[in-house]
Amino acid sequence: MGEYRKVYRKLADLGEVFEILSKIVKARSLRVEEVPVEKALRRVLAENIKAAYSVPPFSRALMDGYAVYSSDTSLAYEDKPVKLKLAGVVKIGEAPSFELRKGECAEIDTGAPIPYPADAVIPVEYTCKTPSNEVEVYRRVAKGENVDLVGSDIAEGEIVAWRGEIVTPQLIGVLLSAGITKIKVYSKPQVTVIPIGSELAEPGVELEYGKIYDSNSFMIAALLEEAGASVKRLNIVKDSYSEIKDAVDRALEDSDIVVTIGGTSAGLGDLTYRVFSEYRPGVIVHGLKVSPGRPTVIALAGEKVLFGLPGFPVSCLNIAKLLLVPLIKMLQGTSPSVIEKTVEAELLSPVRGAVGLVKLVPAIIAERRGKIYAYPLSTHSGALYTLYMSDGFITIPENTEYLAEGATVSVRIFSENFRQRVLFAGSHCPLAISLLERLRERYSLKIIITGSLTGLNLVGKKIADIAGSHLYDPSTGEYNIPFIEKYKYRDLVVVRGYLREQGFVYRRDLKIKSFTEIIENELRFINRNKGSGTRALIEEIIKREAKKEKVSSREFKERIKGFEYEVKTHEAVGYLISRGIADVGVAVKYIADKYKLGFTKISTEIYDFILSKDILNKNIAKDFMHVLDPSSLKKIITLLPGYSLHKDTGKVIYAC
Amino acid sequence: MGEYRKVYRKLADLGEVFEILSKIVKARSLRVEEVPVEKALRRVLAENIKAAYSVPPFSRALMDGYAVYSSDTSLAYEDKPVKLKLAGVVKIGEAPSFELRKGECAEIDTGAPIPYPADAVIPVEYTCKTPSNEVEVYRRVAKGENVDLVGSDIAEGEIVAWRGEIVTPQLIGVLLSAGITKIKVYSKPQVTVIPIGSELAEPGVELEYGKIYDSNSFMIAALLEEAGASVKRLNIVKDSYSEIKDAVDRALEDSDIVVTIGGTSAGLGDLTYRVFSEYRPGVIVHGLKVSPGRPTVIALAGEKVLFGLPGFPVSCLNIAKLLLVPLIKMLQGTSPSVIEKTVEAELLSPVRGAVGLVKLVPAIIAERRGKIYAYPLSTHSGALYTLYMSDGFITIPENTEYLAEGATVSVRIFSENFRQRVLFAGSHCPLAISLLERLRERYSLKIIITGSLTGLNLVGKKIADIAGSHLYDPSTGEYNIPFIEKYKYRDLVVVRGYLREQGFVYRRDLKIKSFTEIIENELRFINRNKGSGTRALIEEIIKREAKKEKVSSREFKERIKGFEYEVKTHEAVGYLISRGIADVGVAVKYIADKYKLGFTKISTEIYDFILSKDILNKNIAKDFMHVLDPSSLKKIITLLPGYSLHKDTGKVIYAC
């Protein structure tokens, strides 16, 4: 095992680690078990399988009729039938007791064996049986017509399935047809998952401030189970050397692989590494050349593999997908090439690499006219939801500092779903969401909340099909359209949405009408992210108030306590104020009502929908236009505080 | 329910039946159950799910260091640090007990909550703590740097998952993070599958001549289980009205859907239809406008659905995939659009439609440079293995008689696997198979046995990557190359394979050296399929012998008993002779040895490999060339009777 030690104490290359894991798998004989074919769905074959019987096991009739020598019928016509002697009858499920001679025929059921050497079946509707036991045939049949030849599907002794193949319903059908009832498959690897972290709380308990729920261990358990492992999860273990050591010892008793999550960072004294070092042959990887996922530890305890995953969800999932899932698949005899699913895509927004690391950037993918495009999502390793929204990872090679828009990138895809769905992207709005929801019943629709500007960008670049946006242009007083023109997007239509009230949202004991009041009362403001329509509104109001106060906007902003503190949804603004973490923010009226907060209207703004022309002819666009029609929208909109119809609601107000 | 009756007693359109099933599903309220999130993998959400907590639930540090106001650090440089007062310490898992003021900082762990309103974390390596409880900061941090904002991933109250979504490992992570522990999912539909047919035998019993194993019921059970149903299979039921009625009655007691397989054909008196007619509201579909799969019966028994599938495997699987799987998915609240996966492809060989029916033709699919191509496989509804080899169905619309090569067709795909694999197609040869098997350990390689000519066709049309062929051209005395030139294929290389002996294979008590002897002794011959290399050899020998006998080839062939009786593999020839069904055939020596039959050599022929230039640079091609190298091939070839090396084995002998 000495050679595995070579990457010890330096950052390990992903490919190198993959090779090491492959070698570990190859060095051991995989466990195999015999299972009944019908219980083997999704298991992996551990042997090549030869047909025990031919399929069909005899030549059989595909129609009810008469088995004949086709050459005997060559002169048969509707007005000049050929007469054949009836030599006998063959029933389904029975063996023929006679051999057919020239000039003879045999009555036969669909599925019954053809008497040798008949080579065709004339369907009963083209025949007439005479009282003298003769059969009149009214058309010719070609050789082989209506005959299913013995072994024509599968011949006895032929390999019908291969080692490493995954058992599908069709294969179950093939195997049972060919007389196979039991097959050898690879045993499921036994895995124990151990969540580590003093900040973790078990799901279901009340969450204290400063704690987070352990979700990683369940996510990884599900991922590995899907990959074919049999997985057990232990309860949360604190950041303590002895507790971790005890848990790993316990897990090793009945596992092929032990996965810890968390406890790998330097701040915690690199606990997992220290525990893993106790086993022999010991640590083989201490740090990976991958971002996110760098603080990964891998060790061997005898033939067993210890996997220390980082605790941040993206890192954790990332490394589990890159290394653990392949390891588990290899332990079941699947070829590594089946595991890696990558597509080439054109990059729609620049990305930066990480020095000395392979960087993986979550991306949204779209297929347009056979070509694949990737839109990178900016994120960090804690952002699980961003990962959940994404379709795969863009891989930025180790020595690449920067990749420009238009570059060809390799994307590891999570699934092929992106090929068939419709994508909505844009600003968060409770009403927009409830309208889209109606479409989800009939269509494969993915909804991602990105803010107005990114949404517009995505539909402009044809990654998204529909965007929701409320971007205000102060110089024209118009919404959204000036931005489409500014970016020179093409093949879009804008459908007028509705009006919604935006305003100051604040603690119920206050009454706020301006930023000047916020500054005077030293209130804690909670800001919105740049690129959001609401942030644009905030900046516009501040510009006006600063002018009145005769200071620069910058100076004015500096006086607002917490101005730097950005969140990305209306919900978060309401939530933080309701929890007493901040005093005031800007959001839609709906949120003020929801969180029972005070509200002072700033403006009534327009929320529009921008559709890609590509989907205009599709049913989903028609249905969406129907939902937006004032007659149907009216009923919903009255239920939501702060919302109202625009005079052009549901109309196409712009096309380019 | 009256309106469902309108298609009764005429062939029903597939789309129409689909609409009926959708209506049936919509008319009932789907059963819903609550399950723990971690047990919900692959289940379908029955509700939209809102976050109970924000993720992260507080703003937290992404690094070990000091929480600061970023504006306080704007003048910090390596040689001119800024001093901040240490206001306190925040540990992971603990709530901060103080608020940070300008000019202050707080020591903080990765993952610990940021004290309000700090907006950045300066990593510990850029700081120095002085004895006077001050911290020197050596570089500036930008606003938000190393901070994971509250709700930046998910905001409380936000919808994080949608009704109809399938629960993935990532979603499990998202839900648990957001404080959700239980979710409502749709209940699994209960299905009972009943195999019908007097010719059926239970797998595992000895097969009597004329019987076949029941494989359909297990295949369909697996398919429906994969679609999310909970499936029970009953034992085989004979072709008897009362037995079928009893079984259906029993199944209805605890099933939402009862599926019978077989018993739908007119020859059996349309038993399933007669049984289904007993229930109310009764039969809604009696025959489908689809081929294969026409004799399908669908009925309603109260709210329950009775599905009578045809007994031929392709028809059976076809209809199950087209209608039953969507029905089961709809009963779990999945939108129909998720179910239908179709791609547009260019047709590589003409296909014929069926009068008055939508015809589905199994096809092999390949993706080359972003474009998809479909190669139709000729088959009939009994050919399960052909279906197993195929990647999807080409749909030929109802009124289309013929589609020419180059036409754009719609293909329903079984999976996306075709995008990543390497495809071998061609002539069956035990040695070729054992060589390819070595590649399967490392690569995703699909092997299909099509005969030499189809194999050459597939690689020539760039559907396959490697072909195996032994086509002899009598006019040049060469193998394979003249055929590549004849069809004007491009971008191929021919790698010389090996030599193998072909000859007469016959019952051990005989001794056969010619077709003349076969005719004289009235022996039962077993022929090979047209397009196979061996058939070409047979035709060549016959031409010679006929000339010697001074008769036409056609006349000579007519004298051979069973000449019309074709099978498509060497194995089948050996098998049929060994079982006493025929006396003599032509096959490789290996088969004679395997089945302990007599053998007289006719010729030593060449088996070559033809590779598409597209894969020449890939590792699989390199590995394959290595396997074919005489030094490695030598060891294997000596173990197989009748095989030997050619002087050019392993060399590229032709490129175009």
PDB file of N, CA, C and O in Angstrom, chain A residues 569-588:
ATOM      1  N   THR A 569     -33.924  38.720  -0.907  1.00  0.00           N
ATOM      2  CA  THR A 569     -35.364  38.592  -1.176  1.00  0.00           C
ATOM      3  C   THR A 569     -36.175  39.509  -0.256  1.00  0.00           C
ATOM      4  O   THR A 569     -35.709  39.903   0.812  1.00  0.00           O
ATOM      5  N   HIS A 570     -37.380  39.789  -0.683  1.00  0.00           N
ATOM      6  CA  HIS A 570     -38.343  40.513   0.152  1.00  0.00           C
ATOM      7  C   HIS A 570     -38.564  39.751   1.460  1.00  0.00           C
ATOM      8  O   HIS A 570     -38.648  40.334   2.530  1.00  0.00           O
ATOM      9  N   GLU A 571     -38.658  38.455   1.330  1.00  0.00           N
ATOM     10  CA  GLU A 571     -38.908  37.601   2.492  1.00  0.00           C
ATOM     11  C   GLU A 571     -37.871  37.831   3.574  1.00  0.00           C
ATOM     12  O   GLU A 571     -38.193  37.939   4.752  1.00  0.00           O
ATOM     13  N   ALA A 572     -36.603  37.862   3.164  1.00  0.00           N
ATOM     14  CA  ALA A 572     -35.521  37.982   4.147  1.00  0.00           C
ATOM     15  C   ALA A 572     -35.603  39.314   4.872  1.00  0.00           C
ATOM     16  O   ALA A 572     -35.333  39.400   6.078  1.00  0.00           O
ATOM     17  N   VAL A 573     -36.010  40.381   4.163  1.00  0.00           N
ATOM     18  CA  VAL A 573     -36.170  41.695   4.782  1.00  0.00           C
ATOM     19  C   VAL A 573     -37.227  41.615   5.890  1.00  0.00           C
ATOM     20  O   VAL A 573     -36.993  41.993   7.043  1.00  0.00           O
ATOM     21  N   GLY A 574     -38.380  41.049   5.539  1.00  0.00           N
ATOM     22  CA  GLY A 574     -39.468  40.918   6.512  1.00  0.00           C
ATOM     23  C   GLY A 574     -39.060  40.056   7.696  1.00  0.00           C
ATOM     24  O   GLY A 574     -39.298  40.395   8.858  1.00  0.00           O
ATOM     25  N   TYR A 575     -38.417  38.958   7.389  1.00  0.00           N
ATOM     26  CA  TYR A 575     -38.006  38.006   8.416  1.00  0.00           C
ATOM     27  C   TYR A 575     -37.054  38.643   9.426  1.00  0.00           C
ATOM     28  O   TYR A 575     -37.238  38.538  10.642  1.00  0.00           O
ATOM     29  N   LEU A 576     -36.019  39.347   8.911  1.00  0.00           N
ATOM     30  CA  LEU A 576     -34.998  39.912   9.804  1.00  0.00           C
ATOM     31  C   LEU A 576     -35.587  40.992  10.696  1.00  0.00           C
ATOM     32  O   LEU A 576     -35.203  41.123  11.870  1.00  0.00           O
ATOM     33  N   ILE A 577     -36.527  41.773  10.172  1.00  0.00           N
ATOM     34  CA  ILE A 577     -37.162  42.807  10.993  1.00  0.00           C
ATOM     35  C   ILE A 577     -38.067  42.147  12.036  1.00  0.00           C
ATOM     36  O   ILE A 577     -38.040  42.501  13.214  1.00  0.00           O
ATOM     37  N   SER A 578     -38.806  41.123  11.600  1.00  0.00           N
ATOM     38  CA  SER A 578     -39.724  40.464  12.541  1.00  0.00           C
ATOM     39  C   SER A 578     -38.950  39.773  13.665  1.00  0.00           C
ATOM     40  O   SER A 578     -39.454  39.620  14.767  1.00  0.00           O
ATOM     41  N   ARG A 579     -37.721  39.363  13.370  1.00  0.00           N
ATOM     42  CA  ARG A 579     -36.896  38.701  14.389  1.00  0.00           C
ATOM     43  C   ARG A 579     -36.101  39.696  15.231  1.00  0.00           C
ATOM     44  O   ARG A 579     -35.309  39.296  16.071  1.00  0.00           O
ATOM     45  N   GLY A 580     -36.253  41.006  14.958  1.00  0.00           N
ATOM     46  CA  GLY A 580     -35.556  42.018  15.759  1.00  0.00           C
ATOM     47  C   GLY A 580     -34.096  42.202  15.391  1.00  0.00           C
ATOM     48  O   GLY A 580     -33.334  42.853  16.099  1.00  0.00           O
ATOM     49  N   ILE A 581     -33.667  41.630  14.259  1.00  0.00           N
ATOM     50  CA  ILE A 581     -32.269  41.739  13.842  1.00  0.00           C
ATOM     51  C   ILE A 581     -32.042  43.083  13.145  1.00  0.00           C
ATOM     52  O   ILE A 581     -30.940  43.605  13.117  1.00  0.00           O
ATOM     53  N   ALA A 582     -33.084  43.631  12.530  1.00  0.00           N
ATOM     54  CA  ALA A 582     -33.007  44.963  11.920  1.00  0.00           C
ATOM     55  C   ALA A 582     -34.324  45.684  12.208  1.00  0.00           C
ATOM     56  O   ALA A 582     -35.290  45.058  12.688  1.00  0.00           O
ATOM     57  N   ASP A 583     -34.339  47.010  11.912  1.00  0.00           N
ATOM     58  CA  ASP A 583     -35.544  47.779  12.233  1.00  0.00           C
ATOM     59  C   ASP A 583     -36.374  48.140  11.006  1.00  0.00           C
ATOM     60  O   ASP A 583     -37.596  48.251  11.092  1.00  0.00           O
ATOM     61  N   VAL A 584     -35.682  48.340   9.872  1.00  0.00           N
ATOM     62  CA  VAL A 584     -36.398  48.842   8.710  1.00  0.00           C
ATOM     63  C   VAL A 584     -35.740  48.383   7.408  1.00  0.00           C
ATOM     64  O   VAL A 584     -34.531  48.152   7.355  1.00  0.00           O
ATOM     65  N   GLY A 585     -36.559  48.258   6.372  1.00  0.00           N
ATOM     66  CA  GLY A 585     -36.055  47.895   5.051  1.00  0.00           C
ATOM     67  C   GLY A 585     -37.057  48.347   3.997  1.00  0.00           C
ATOM     68  O   GLY A 585     -38.009  49.065   4.307  1.00  0.00           O
ATOM     69  N   VAL A 586     -36.828  47.928   2.749  1.00  0.00           N
ATOM     70  CA  VAL A 586     -37.765  48.253   1.675  1.00  0.00           C
ATOM     71  C   VAL A 586     -38.238  46.938   1.054  1.00  0.00           C
ATOM     72  O   VAL A 586     -37.427  46.078   0.717  1.00  0.00           O
ATOM     73  N   ALA A 587     -39.569  46.800   0.934  1.00  0.00           N
ATOM     74  CA  ALA A 587     -40.122  45.556   0.374  1.00  0.00           C
ATOM     75  C   ALA A 587     -41.541  45.808  -0.124  1.00  0.00           C
ATOM     76  O   ALA A 587     -42.091  46.893   0.071  1.00  0.00           O
ATOM     77  N   VAL A 588     -42.131  44.793  -0.747  1.00  0.00           N
ATOM     78  CA  VAL A 588     -43.516  44.941  -1.219  1.00  0.00           C
ATOM     79  C   VAL A 588     -44.482  44.894  -0.026  1.00  0.00           C
ATOM     80  O   VAL A 588     -44.178  44.307   1.011  1.00  0.00           O
TER      81      VAL A 588
END
